[in-house]
PDB file of C-alpha atoms in Angstrom:
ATOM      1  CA  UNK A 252      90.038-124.761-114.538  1.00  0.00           C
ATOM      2  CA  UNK A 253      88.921-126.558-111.480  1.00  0.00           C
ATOM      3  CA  UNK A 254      84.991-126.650-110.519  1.00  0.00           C
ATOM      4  CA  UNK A 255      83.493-126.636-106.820  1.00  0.00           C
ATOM      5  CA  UNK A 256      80.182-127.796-105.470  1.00  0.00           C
ATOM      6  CA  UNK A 257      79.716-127.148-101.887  1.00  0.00           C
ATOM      7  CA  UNK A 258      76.494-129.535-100.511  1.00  0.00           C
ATOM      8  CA  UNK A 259      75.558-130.205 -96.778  1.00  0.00           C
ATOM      9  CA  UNK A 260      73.996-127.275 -95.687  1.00  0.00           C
ATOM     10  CA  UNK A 261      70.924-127.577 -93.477  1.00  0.00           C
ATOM     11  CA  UNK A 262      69.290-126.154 -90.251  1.00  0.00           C
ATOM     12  CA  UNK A 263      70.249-127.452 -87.346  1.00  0.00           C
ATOM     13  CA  UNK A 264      69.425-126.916 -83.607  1.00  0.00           C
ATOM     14  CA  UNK A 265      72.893-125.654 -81.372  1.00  0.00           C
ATOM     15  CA  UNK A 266      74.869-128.358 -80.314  1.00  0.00           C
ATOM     16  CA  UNK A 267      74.197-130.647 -83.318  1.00  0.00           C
ATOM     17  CA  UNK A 268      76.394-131.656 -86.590  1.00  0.00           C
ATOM     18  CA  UNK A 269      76.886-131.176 -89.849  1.00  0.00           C
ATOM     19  CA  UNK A 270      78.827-132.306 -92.424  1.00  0.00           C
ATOM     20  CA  UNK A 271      79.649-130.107 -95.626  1.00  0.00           C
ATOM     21  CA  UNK A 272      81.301-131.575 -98.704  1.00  0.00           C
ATOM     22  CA  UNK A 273      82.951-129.993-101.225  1.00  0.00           C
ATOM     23  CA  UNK A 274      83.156-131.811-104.854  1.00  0.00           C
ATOM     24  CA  UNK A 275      85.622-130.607-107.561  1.00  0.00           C
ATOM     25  CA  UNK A 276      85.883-131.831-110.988  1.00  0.00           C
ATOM     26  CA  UNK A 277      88.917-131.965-112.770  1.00  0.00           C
ATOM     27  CA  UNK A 278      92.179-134.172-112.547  1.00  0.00           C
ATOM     28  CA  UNK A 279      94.311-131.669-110.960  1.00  0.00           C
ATOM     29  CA  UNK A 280      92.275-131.724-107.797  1.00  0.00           C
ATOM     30  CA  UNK A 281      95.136-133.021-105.691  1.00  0.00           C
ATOM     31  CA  UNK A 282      97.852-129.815-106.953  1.00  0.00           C
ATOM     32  CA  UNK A 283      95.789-127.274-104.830  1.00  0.00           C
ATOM     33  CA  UNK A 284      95.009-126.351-101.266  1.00  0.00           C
ATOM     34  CA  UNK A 285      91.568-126.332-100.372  1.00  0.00           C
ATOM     35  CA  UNK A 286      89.924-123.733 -98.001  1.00  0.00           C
ATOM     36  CA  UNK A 287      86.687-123.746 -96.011  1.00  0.00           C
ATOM     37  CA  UNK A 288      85.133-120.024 -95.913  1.00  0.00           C
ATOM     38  CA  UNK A 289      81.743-118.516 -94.426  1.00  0.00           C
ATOM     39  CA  UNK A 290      80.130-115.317 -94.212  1.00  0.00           C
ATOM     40  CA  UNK A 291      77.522-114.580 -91.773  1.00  0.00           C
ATOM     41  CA  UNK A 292      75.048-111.167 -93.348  1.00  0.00           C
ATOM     42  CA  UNK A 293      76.742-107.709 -92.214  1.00  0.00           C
ATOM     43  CA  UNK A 294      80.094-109.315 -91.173  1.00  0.00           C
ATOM     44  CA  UNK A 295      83.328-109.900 -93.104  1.00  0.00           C
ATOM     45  CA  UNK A 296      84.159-113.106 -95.033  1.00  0.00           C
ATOM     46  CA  UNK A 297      86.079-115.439 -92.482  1.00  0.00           C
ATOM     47  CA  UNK A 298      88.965-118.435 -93.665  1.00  0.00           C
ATOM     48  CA  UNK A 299      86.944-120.979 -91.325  1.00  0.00           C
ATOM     49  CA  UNK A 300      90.140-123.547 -92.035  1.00  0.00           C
ATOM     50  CA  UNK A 301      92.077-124.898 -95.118  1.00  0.00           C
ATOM     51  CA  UNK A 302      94.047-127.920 -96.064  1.00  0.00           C
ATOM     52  CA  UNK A 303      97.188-128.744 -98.007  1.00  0.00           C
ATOM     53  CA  UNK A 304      97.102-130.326-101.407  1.00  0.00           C
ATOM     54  CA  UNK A 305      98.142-133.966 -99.568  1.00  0.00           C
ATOM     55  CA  UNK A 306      95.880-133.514 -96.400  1.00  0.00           C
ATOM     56  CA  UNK A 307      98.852-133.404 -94.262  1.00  0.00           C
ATOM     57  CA  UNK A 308      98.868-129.394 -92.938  1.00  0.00           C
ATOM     58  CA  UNK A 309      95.464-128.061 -91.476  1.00  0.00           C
ATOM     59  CA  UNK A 310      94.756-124.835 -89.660  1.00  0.00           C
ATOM     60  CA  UNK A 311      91.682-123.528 -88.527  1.00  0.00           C
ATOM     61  CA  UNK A 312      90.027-120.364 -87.209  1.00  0.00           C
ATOM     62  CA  UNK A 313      90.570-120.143 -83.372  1.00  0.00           C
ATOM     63  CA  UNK A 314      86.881-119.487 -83.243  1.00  0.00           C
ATOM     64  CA  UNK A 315      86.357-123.343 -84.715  1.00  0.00           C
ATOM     65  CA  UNK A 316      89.402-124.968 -83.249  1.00  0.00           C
ATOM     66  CA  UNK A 317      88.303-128.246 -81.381  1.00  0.00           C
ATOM     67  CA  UNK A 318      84.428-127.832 -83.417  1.00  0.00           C
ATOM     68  CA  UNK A 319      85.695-128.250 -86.611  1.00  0.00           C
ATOM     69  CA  UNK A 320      87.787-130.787 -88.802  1.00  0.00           C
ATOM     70  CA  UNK A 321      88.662-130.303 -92.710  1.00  0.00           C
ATOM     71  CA  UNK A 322      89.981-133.849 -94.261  1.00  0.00           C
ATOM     72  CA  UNK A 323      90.295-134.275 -98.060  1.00  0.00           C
ATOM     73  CA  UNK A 324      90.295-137.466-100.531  1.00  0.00           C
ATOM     74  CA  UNK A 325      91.582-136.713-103.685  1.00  0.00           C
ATOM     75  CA  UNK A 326      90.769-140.010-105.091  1.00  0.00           C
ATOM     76  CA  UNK A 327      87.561-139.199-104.629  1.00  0.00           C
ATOM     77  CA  UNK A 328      87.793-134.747-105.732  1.00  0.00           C
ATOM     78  CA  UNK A 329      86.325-134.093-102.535  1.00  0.00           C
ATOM     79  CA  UNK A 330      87.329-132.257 -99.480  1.00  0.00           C
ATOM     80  CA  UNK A 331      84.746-132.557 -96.338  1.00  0.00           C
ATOM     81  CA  UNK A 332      84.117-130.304 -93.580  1.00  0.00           C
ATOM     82  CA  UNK A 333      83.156-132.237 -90.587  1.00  0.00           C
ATOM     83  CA  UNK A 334      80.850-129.361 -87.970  1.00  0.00           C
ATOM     84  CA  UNK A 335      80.107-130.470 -84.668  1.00  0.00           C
ATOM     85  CA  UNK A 336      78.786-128.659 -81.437  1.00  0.00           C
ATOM     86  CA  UNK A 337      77.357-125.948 -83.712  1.00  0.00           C
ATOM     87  CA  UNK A 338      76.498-122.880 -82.335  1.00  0.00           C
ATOM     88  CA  UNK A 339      74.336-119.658 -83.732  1.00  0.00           C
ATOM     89  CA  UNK A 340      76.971-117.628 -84.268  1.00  0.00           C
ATOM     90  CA  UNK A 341      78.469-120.047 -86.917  1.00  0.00           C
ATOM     91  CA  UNK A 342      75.137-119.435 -89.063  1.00  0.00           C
ATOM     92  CA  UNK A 343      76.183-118.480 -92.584  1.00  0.00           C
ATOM     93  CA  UNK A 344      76.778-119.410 -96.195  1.00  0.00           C
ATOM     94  CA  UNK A 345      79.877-121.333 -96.505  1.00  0.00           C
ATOM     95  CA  UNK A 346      82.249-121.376 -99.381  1.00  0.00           C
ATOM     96  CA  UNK A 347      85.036-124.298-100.723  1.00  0.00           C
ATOM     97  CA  UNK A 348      87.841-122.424-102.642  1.00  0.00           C
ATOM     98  CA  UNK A 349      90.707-123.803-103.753  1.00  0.00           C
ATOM     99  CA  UNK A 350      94.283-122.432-103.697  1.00  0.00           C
ATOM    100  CA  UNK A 351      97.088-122.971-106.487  1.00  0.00           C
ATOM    101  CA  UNK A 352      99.465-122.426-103.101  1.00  0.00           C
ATOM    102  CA  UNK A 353     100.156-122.650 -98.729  1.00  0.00           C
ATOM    103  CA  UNK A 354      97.315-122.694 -96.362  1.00  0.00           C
ATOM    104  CA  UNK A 355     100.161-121.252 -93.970  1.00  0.00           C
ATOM    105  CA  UNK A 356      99.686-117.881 -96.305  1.00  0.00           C
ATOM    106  CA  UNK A 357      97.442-115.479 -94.916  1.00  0.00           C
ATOM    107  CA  UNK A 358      97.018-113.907 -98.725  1.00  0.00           C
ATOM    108  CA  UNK A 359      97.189-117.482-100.599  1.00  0.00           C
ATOM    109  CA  UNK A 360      95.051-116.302-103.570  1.00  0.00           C
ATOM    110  CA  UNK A 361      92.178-118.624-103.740  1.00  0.00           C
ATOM    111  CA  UNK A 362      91.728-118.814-107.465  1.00  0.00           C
ATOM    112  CA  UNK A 363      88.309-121.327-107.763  1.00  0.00           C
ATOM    113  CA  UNK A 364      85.104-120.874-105.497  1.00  0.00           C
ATOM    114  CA  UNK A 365      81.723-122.795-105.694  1.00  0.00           C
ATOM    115  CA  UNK A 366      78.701-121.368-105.120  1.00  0.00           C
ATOM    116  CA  UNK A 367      77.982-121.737-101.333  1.00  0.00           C
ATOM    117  CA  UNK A 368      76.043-123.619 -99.193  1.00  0.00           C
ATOM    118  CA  UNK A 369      73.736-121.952 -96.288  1.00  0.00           C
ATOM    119  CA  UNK A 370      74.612-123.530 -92.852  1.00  0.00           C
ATOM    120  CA  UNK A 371      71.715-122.130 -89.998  1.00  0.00           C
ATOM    121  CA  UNK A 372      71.880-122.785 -86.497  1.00  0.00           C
ATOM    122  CA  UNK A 373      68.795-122.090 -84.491  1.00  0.00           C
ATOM    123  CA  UNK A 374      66.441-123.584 -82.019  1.00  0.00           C
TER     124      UNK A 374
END
């Protein structure tokens, strides 16, 4: 059983940053990949990026690519997504989940989710 606490979230004007963390408690942190989600009211949940168990593979949503970095220390149970040059349209609540398998799989089952964490972006 693995726990996540997303934290971070805030209003911010377009163009600025934001940093969301993701804490997990449990030993086992480092066994799973870890994937960054949002969904924005009326529109489909979106896999904003993930990373591999050791940090080494990323991937990201072409609609974050260049915005967005994920990074992960699992001495520390915590995987960080790093939001710059925000824009409206990335306004939602954003999700951790975590994966007993591949970011590279489109259908990875992402067992564990926390709670969210609201990201707005408006002037």
């Amino acid at each position: 059983q693995l726990q996540l606490v997303e934290s971070g979230g805030d209003l911010v004007q377009p163009g600025g940053s934001l940093r969301l963390s993701c804490a997990a408690s449990g030993l086992t942190f480092g066994a799973y990949a870890i994937g960054w989600f949002r969904q924005a009211p009326g529109k489909e949940r979106e896999r904003v990026s993930c990373v591999s168990n050791n940090g080494a593979f990323t991937n990201y949503a072409d609609s974050v690519k260049g915005r967005f970095t994920i990074s992960r220390n699992n001495a520390k149970n915590a995987v960080y997504l790093q939001m710059n040059s925000l824009k409206p349209e990335d306004t939602a609540i954003y999700y951790c989940a975590a994966a007993f398998g591949s970011c590279r799989d489109n259908r990875v089952d992402f067992k564990y989710w926390g709670q969210g964490t609201q990201v707005t972006v408006s002037s």
